[in-house]
Amino acid sequence: MGKDPFSGYPRKVELPIYAVAATAFSFPMVMKTAIELDLLDIIAKAGPGGSLSASQLAAQIPKGQQP
């Protein structure tokens, strides 16, 4: 295995660095999935004052795209 790039930092600095790294990897995947499922369009159709629950969003995903 390769050397841990974050080793050598104090423990209180090391943990937030790992959190940022995890977020940096997950955010693009979440956005890609939201775009593929047209979630952004569904939310936009609700309008500026509209709010949707997770079940309301899921109900509006086209049937061919649900896993």
N, CA, C and O atoms as a Tinker XYZ file with bonds, in Angstrom:
   268  protein
     1  N      0.834000   -1.189000    0.000000    73     2
     2  CA     0.000000    0.000000    0.000000    64     1     3
     3  C      0.871000    1.242000    0.000000    63     2     4     5
     4  O      2.020000    1.226000    0.443000    81     3
     5  N      0.290000    2.320000   -0.510000    73     3     6
     6  CA     1.018000    3.577000   -0.535000    64     5     7
     7  C      0.993000    4.256000    0.818000    63     6     8     9
     8  O      0.212000    3.901000    1.701000    81     7
     9  N      1.851000    5.225000    0.959000    73     7    10
    10  CA     1.923000    5.979000    2.210000    64     9    11
    11  C      0.691000    6.872000    2.330000    63    10    12    13
    12  O      0.248000    7.460000    1.343000    81    11
    13  N      0.155000    6.970000    3.508000    73    11    14
    14  CA    -1.003000    7.826000    3.767000    64    13    15
    15  C     -0.572000    9.283000    3.616000    63    14    16    17
    16  O      0.320000    9.736000    4.333000    81    15
    17  N     -1.197000   10.028000    2.687000    73    15    18
    18  CA    -0.762000   11.413000    2.468000    64    17    19
    19  C     -1.069000   12.344000    3.634000    63    18    20    21
    20  O     -0.509000   13.436000    3.721000    81    19
    21  N     -1.961000   11.915000    4.534000    73    19    22
    22  CA    -2.348000   12.782000    5.642000    64    21    23
    23  C     -1.617000   12.454000    6.939000    63    22    24    25
    24  O     -1.818000   13.130000    7.948000    81    23
    25  N     -0.771000   11.426000    6.924000    73    23    26
    26  CA    -0.051000   11.085000    8.146000    64    25    27
    27  C      0.945000   12.188000    8.470000    63    26    28    29
    28  O      1.476000   12.846000    7.575000    81    27
    29  N      1.182000   12.375000    9.716000    73    27    30
    30  CA     2.099000   13.421000   10.146000    64    29    31
    31  C      1.383000   14.656000   10.651000    63    30    32    33
    32  O      1.981000   15.494000   11.326000    81    31
    33  N      0.089000   14.774000   10.326000    73    31    34
    34  CA    -0.695000   15.890000   10.852000    64    33    35
    35  C     -1.143000   15.560000   12.270000    63    34    36    37
    36  O     -1.298000   14.386000   12.606000    81    35
    37  N     -1.352000   16.569000   13.104000    73    35    38
    38  CA    -1.936000   16.293000   14.422000    64    37    39
    39  C     -3.321000   15.669000   14.247000    63    38    40    41
    40  O     -4.013000   15.958000   13.271000    81    39
    41  N     -3.723000   14.824000   15.179000    73    39    42
    42  CA    -4.996000   14.089000   15.079000    64    41    43
    43  C     -6.187000   15.024000   14.884000    63    42    44    45
    44  O     -7.090000   14.708000   14.109000    81    43
    45  N     -6.209000   16.168000   15.569000    73    43    46
    46  CA    -7.357000   17.069000   15.454000    64    45    47
    47  C     -7.424000   17.731000   14.078000    63    46    48    49
    48  O     -8.479000   18.242000   13.702000    81    47
    49  N     -6.348000   17.737000   13.332000    73    47    50
    50  CA    -6.335000   18.265000   11.965000    64    49    51
    51  C     -6.593000   17.137000   10.966000    63    50    52    53
    52  O     -7.203000   17.353000    9.919000    81    51
    53  N     -6.129000   15.947000   11.295000    73    51    54
    54  CA    -6.207000   14.815000   10.382000    64    53    55
    55  C     -7.649000   14.406000   10.081000    63    54    56    57
    56  O     -7.980000   14.160000    8.921000    81    55
    57  N     -8.507000   14.329000   11.084000    73    55    58
    58  CA    -9.882000   13.875000   10.875000    64    57    59
    59  C    -10.676000   14.787000    9.949000    63    58    60    61
    60  O    -11.350000   14.279000    9.053000    81    59
    61  N    -10.633000   16.114000   10.117000    73    59    62
    62  CA   -11.356000   16.965000    9.158000    64    61    63
    63  C    -10.832000   16.834000    7.728000    63    62    64    65
    64  O    -11.599000   16.975000    6.775000    81    63
    65  N     -9.552000   16.570000    7.572000    73    63    66
    66  CA    -8.999000   16.390000    6.229000    64    65    67
    67  C     -9.619000   15.156000    5.581000    63    66    68    69
    68  O     -9.959000   15.185000    4.398000    81    67
    69  N     -9.769000   14.076000    6.341000    73    67    70
    70  CA   -10.411000   12.875000    5.810000    64    69    71
    71  C    -11.870000   13.156000    5.449000    63    70    72    73
    72  O    -12.357000   12.658000    4.434000    81    71
    73  N    -12.569000   13.939000    6.256000    73    71    74
    74  CA   -13.967000   14.276000    5.975000    64    73    75
    75  C    -14.081000   15.063000    4.675000    63    74    76    77
    76  O    -14.974000   14.804000    3.868000    81    75
    77  N    -13.200000   16.003000    4.472000    73    75    78
    78  CA   -13.209000   16.794000    3.234000    64    77    79
    79  C    -12.902000   15.896000    2.038000    63    78    80    81
    80  O    -13.531000   16.027000    0.987000    81    79
    81  N    -11.959000   15.003000    2.187000    73    79    82
    82  CA   -11.609000   14.097000    1.091000    64    81    83
    83  C    -12.791000   13.198000    0.735000    63    82    84    85
    84  O    -13.064000   12.982000   -0.446000    81    83
    85  N    -13.493000   12.673000    1.733000    73    83    86
    86  CA   -14.655000   11.822000    1.475000    64    85    87
    87  C    -15.753000   12.598000    0.764000    63    86    88    89
    88  O    -16.383000   12.080000   -0.158000    81    87
    89  N    -15.984000   13.833000    1.185000    73    87    90
    90  CA   -16.995000   14.666000    0.554000    64    89    91
    91  C    -16.606000   14.983000   -0.883000    63    90    92    93
    92  O    -17.460000   14.993000   -1.769000    81    91
    93  N    -15.359000   15.235000   -1.113000    73    91    94
    94  CA   -14.894000   15.569000   -2.460000    64    93    95
    95  C    -15.147000   14.425000   -3.435000    63    94    96    97
    96  O    -15.390000   14.665000   -4.617000    81    95
    97  N    -15.093000   13.191000   -2.958000    73    95    98
    98  CA   -15.340000   12.047000   -3.829000    64    97    99
    99  C    -16.823000   11.751000   -3.986000    63    98   100   101
   100  O    -17.242000   11.317000   -5.059000    81    99
   101  N    -17.628000   11.967000   -2.960000    73    99   102
   102  CA   -19.037000   11.586000   -3.028000    64   101   103
   103  C    -19.908000   12.617000   -3.734000    63   102   104   105
   104  O    -20.872000   12.238000   -4.400000    81   103
   105  N    -19.605000   13.897000   -3.612000    73   103   106
   106  CA   -20.456000   14.935000   -4.202000    64   105   107
   107  C    -20.635000   14.772000   -5.711000    63   106   108   109
   108  O    -21.768000   14.847000   -6.184000    81   107
   109  N    -19.574000   14.552000   -6.486000    73   107   110
   110  CA   -19.783000   14.377000   -7.931000    64   109   111
   111  C    -20.669000   13.178000   -8.272000    63   110   112   113
   112  O    -21.442000   13.234000   -9.229000    81   111
   113  N    -20.564000   12.101000   -7.501000    73   111   114
   114  CA   -21.402000   10.928000   -7.756000    64   113   115
   115  C    -22.867000   11.215000   -7.451000    63   114   116   117
   116  O    -23.754000   10.778000   -8.184000    81   115
   117  N    -23.118000   11.946000   -6.376000    73   115   118
   118  CA   -24.486000   12.313000   -6.017000    64   117   119
   119  C    -25.082000   13.215000   -7.091000    63   118   120   121
   120  O    -26.230000   13.022000   -7.492000    81   119
   121  N    -24.320000   14.191000   -7.559000    73   119   122
   122  CA   -24.819000   15.094000   -8.603000    64   121   123
   123  C    -25.081000   14.345000   -9.908000    63   122   124   125
   124  O    -26.078000   14.614000  -10.578000    81   123
   125  N    -24.212000   13.421000  -10.276000    73   123   126
   126  CA   -24.400000   12.637000  -11.501000    64   125   127
   127  C    -25.700000   11.843000  -11.426000    63   126   128   129
   128  O    -26.462000   11.805000  -12.392000    81   127
   129  N    -25.954000   11.216000  -10.294000    73   127   130
   130  CA   -27.172000   10.438000  -10.118000    64   129   131
   131  C    -28.403000   11.325000  -10.143000    63   130   132   133
   132  O    -29.409000   10.966000  -10.755000    81   131
   133  N    -28.344000   12.477000   -9.488000    73   131   134
   134  CA   -29.475000   13.410000   -9.489000    64   133   135
   135  C    -29.801000   13.869000  -10.908000    63   134   136   137
   136  O    -30.971000   13.994000  -11.267000    81   135
   137  N    -28.781000   14.116000  -11.705000    73   135   138
   138  CA   -29.000000   14.539000  -13.095000    64   137   139
   139  C    -29.581000   13.395000  -13.912000    63   138   140   141
   140  O    -30.510000   13.605000  -14.692000    81   139
   141  N    -29.050000   12.189000  -13.747000    73   139   142
   142  CA   -29.549000   11.038000  -14.498000    64   141   143
   143  C    -31.010000   10.735000  -14.178000    63   142   144   145
   144  O    -31.753000   10.290000  -15.053000    81   143
   145  N    -31.427000   10.970000  -12.943000    73   143   146
   146  CA   -32.815000   10.702000  -12.538000    64   145   147
   147  C    -33.733000   11.899000  -12.762000    63   146   148   149
   148  O    -34.911000   11.848000  -12.409000    81   147
   149  N    -33.209000   12.970000  -13.345000    73   147   150
   150  CA   -33.975000   14.197000  -13.600000    64   149   151
   151  C    -34.524000   14.827000  -12.321000    63   150   152   153
   152  O    -35.557000   15.497000  -12.356000    81   151
   153  N    -33.852000   14.619000  -11.206000    73   151   154
   154  CA   -34.323000   15.190000   -9.942000    64   153   155
   155  C    -34.309000   16.711000   -9.965000    63   154   156   157
   156  O    -35.176000   17.349000   -9.369000    81   155
   157  N    -33.333000   17.293000  -10.648000    73   155   158
   158  CA   -33.254000   18.752000  -10.692000    64   157   159
   159  C    -34.449000   19.335000  -11.436000    63   158   160   161
   160  O    -34.974000   20.375000  -11.040000    81   159
   161  N    -34.887000   18.675000  -12.514000    73   159   162
   162  CA   -36.069000   19.130000  -13.248000    64   161   163
   163  C    -37.331000   18.971000  -12.407000    63   162   164   165
   164  O    -38.197000   19.846000  -12.411000    81   163
   165  N    -37.435000   17.866000  -11.692000    73   163   166
   166  CA   -38.602000   17.633000  -10.835000    64   165   167
   167  C    -38.686000   18.713000   -9.759000    63   166   168   169
   168  O    -39.766000   19.239000   -9.491000    81   167
   169  N    -37.564000   19.039000   -9.151000    73   167   170
   170  CA   -37.533000   20.078000   -8.113000    64   169   171
   171  C    -37.869000   21.434000   -8.720000    63   170   172   173
   172  O    -38.588000   22.223000   -8.107000    81   171
   173  N    -37.360000   21.712000   -9.908000    73   171   174
   174  CA   -37.631000   22.997000  -10.569000    64   173   175
   175  C    -39.114000   23.150000  -10.884000    63   174   176   177
   176  O    -39.651000   24.253000  -10.786000    81   175
   177  N    -39.783000   22.063000  -11.261000    73   175   178
   178  CA   -41.213000   22.113000  -11.571000    64   177   179
   179  C    -42.047000   22.445000  -10.344000    63   178   180   181
   180  O    -43.159000   22.957000  -10.478000    81   179
   181  N    -41.537000   22.167000   -9.156000    73   179   182
   182  CA   -42.261000   22.481000   -7.919000    64   181   183
   183  C    -42.331000   23.988000   -7.702000    63   182   184   185
   184  O    -43.173000   24.467000   -6.942000    81   183
   185  N    -41.465000   24.727000   -8.354000    73   183   186
   186  CA   -41.476000   26.181000   -8.248000    64   185   187
   187  C    -40.629000   26.677000   -7.100000    63   186   188   189
   188  O    -40.163000   25.894000   -6.273000    81   187
   189  N    -40.429000   28.006000   -7.053000    73   187   190
   190  CA   -39.548000   28.578000   -6.038000    64   189   191
   191  C    -40.051000   28.385000   -4.610000    63   190   192   193
   192  O    -39.242000   28.252000   -3.691000    81   191
   193  N    -41.350000   28.367000   -4.405000    73   191   194
   194  CA   -41.875000   28.199000   -3.050000    64   193   195
   195  C    -42.263000   26.769000   -2.736000    63   194   196   197
   196  O    -42.668000   26.462000   -1.615000    81   195
   197  N    -42.142000   25.894000   -3.724000    73   195   198
   198  CA   -42.568000   24.509000   -3.542000    64   197   199
   199  C    -41.568000   23.697000   -2.751000    63   198   200   201
   200  O    -40.366000   23.965000   -2.765000    81   199
   201  N    -42.081000   22.715000   -2.072000    73   199   202
   202  CA   -41.204000   21.787000   -1.361000    64   201   203
   203  C    -41.728000   20.378000   -1.599000    63   202   204   205
   204  O    -42.938000   20.156000   -1.654000    81   203
   205  N    -40.823000   19.445000   -1.737000    73   203   206
   206  CA   -41.178000   18.058000   -2.004000    64   205   207
   207  C    -40.490000   17.154000   -0.991000    63   206   208   209
   208  O    -39.332000   17.363000   -0.632000    81   207
   209  N    -41.221000   16.155000   -0.544000    73   207   210
   210  CA   -40.606000   15.166000    0.339000    64   209   211
   211  C    -39.854000   14.152000   -0.521000    63   210   212   213
   212  O    -39.990000   14.142000   -1.744000    81   211
   213  N    -39.078000   13.319000    0.114000    73   211   214
   214  CA   -38.334000   12.290000   -0.615000    64   213   215
   215  C    -39.288000   11.346000   -1.334000    63   214   216   217
   216  O    -39.014000   10.937000   -2.462000    81   215
   217  N    -40.408000   10.994000   -0.699000    73   215   218
   218  CA   -41.363000   10.091000   -1.347000    64   217   219
   219  C    -42.053000   10.764000   -2.526000    63   218   220   221
   220  O    -42.358000   10.100000   -3.516000    81   219
   221  N    -42.304000   12.066000   -2.441000    73   219   222
   222  CA   -42.892000   12.791000   -3.570000    64   221   223
   223  C    -41.915000   12.846000   -4.742000    63   222   224   225
   224  O    -42.314000   12.695000   -5.897000    81   223
   225  N    -40.647000   13.062000   -4.444000    73   223   226
   226  CA   -39.630000   13.048000   -5.502000    64   225   227
   227  C    -39.550000   11.665000   -6.146000    63   226   228   229
   228  O    -39.528000   11.546000   -7.371000    81   227
   229  N    -39.506000   10.634000   -5.327000    73   227   230
   230  CA   -39.386000    9.269000   -5.836000    64   229   231
   231  C    -40.578000    8.894000   -6.707000    63   230   232   233
   232  O    -40.420000    8.188000   -7.702000    81   231
   233  N    -41.765000    9.360000   -6.341000    73   231   234
   234  CA   -42.964000    9.044000   -7.118000    64   233   235
   235  C    -42.928000    9.679000   -8.504000    63   234   236   237
   236  O    -43.597000    9.196000   -9.418000    81   235
   237  N    -42.172000   10.736000   -8.673000    73   235   238
   238  CA   -42.126000   11.444000   -9.954000    64   237   239
   239  C    -40.976000   11.003000  -10.859000    63   238   240   241
   240  O    -40.862000   11.482000  -11.988000    81   239
   241  N    -40.135000   10.109000  -10.384000    73   239   242
   242  CA   -39.051000    9.583000  -11.225000    64   241   243
   243  C    -39.684000    8.658000  -12.255000    63   242   244   245
   244  O    -40.450000    7.768000  -11.886000    81   243
   245  N    -39.382000    8.846000  -13.538000    73   243   246
   246  CA   -39.952000    7.960000  -14.558000    64   245   247
   247  C    -39.659000    6.493000  -14.239000    63   246   248   249
   248  O    -38.563000    6.154000  -13.793000    81   247
   249  N    -40.642000    5.634000  -14.472000    73   247   250
   250  CA   -40.541000    4.223000  -14.067000    64   249   251
   251  C    -39.350000    3.498000  -14.682000    63   250   252   253
   252  O    -38.784000    2.614000  -14.039000    81   251
   253  N    -38.956000    3.837000  -15.888000    73   251   254
   254  CA   -37.830000    3.164000  -16.530000    64   253   255
   255  C    -36.494000    3.484000  -15.892000    63   254   256   257
   256  O    -35.510000    2.792000  -16.153000    81   255
   257  N    -36.432000    4.525000  -15.052000    73   255   258
   258  CA   -35.165000    4.939000  -14.456000    64   257   259
   259  C    -35.010000    4.484000  -13.015000    63   258   260   261
   260  O    -33.941000    4.658000  -12.430000    81   259
   261  N    -36.038000    3.913000  -12.436000    73   259   262
   262  CA   -35.932000    3.472000  -11.043000    64   261   263
   263  C    -35.144000    2.175000  -10.994000    63   262   264   265
   264  O    -35.333000    1.294000  -11.832000    81   263
   265  N    -34.263000    2.059000  -10.011000    73   263   266
   266  CA   -33.453000    0.833000   -9.901000    64   265   267
   267  C    -34.279000   -0.375000   -9.522000    63   266   268
   268  O    -33.741000   -1.475000   -9.392000    81   267
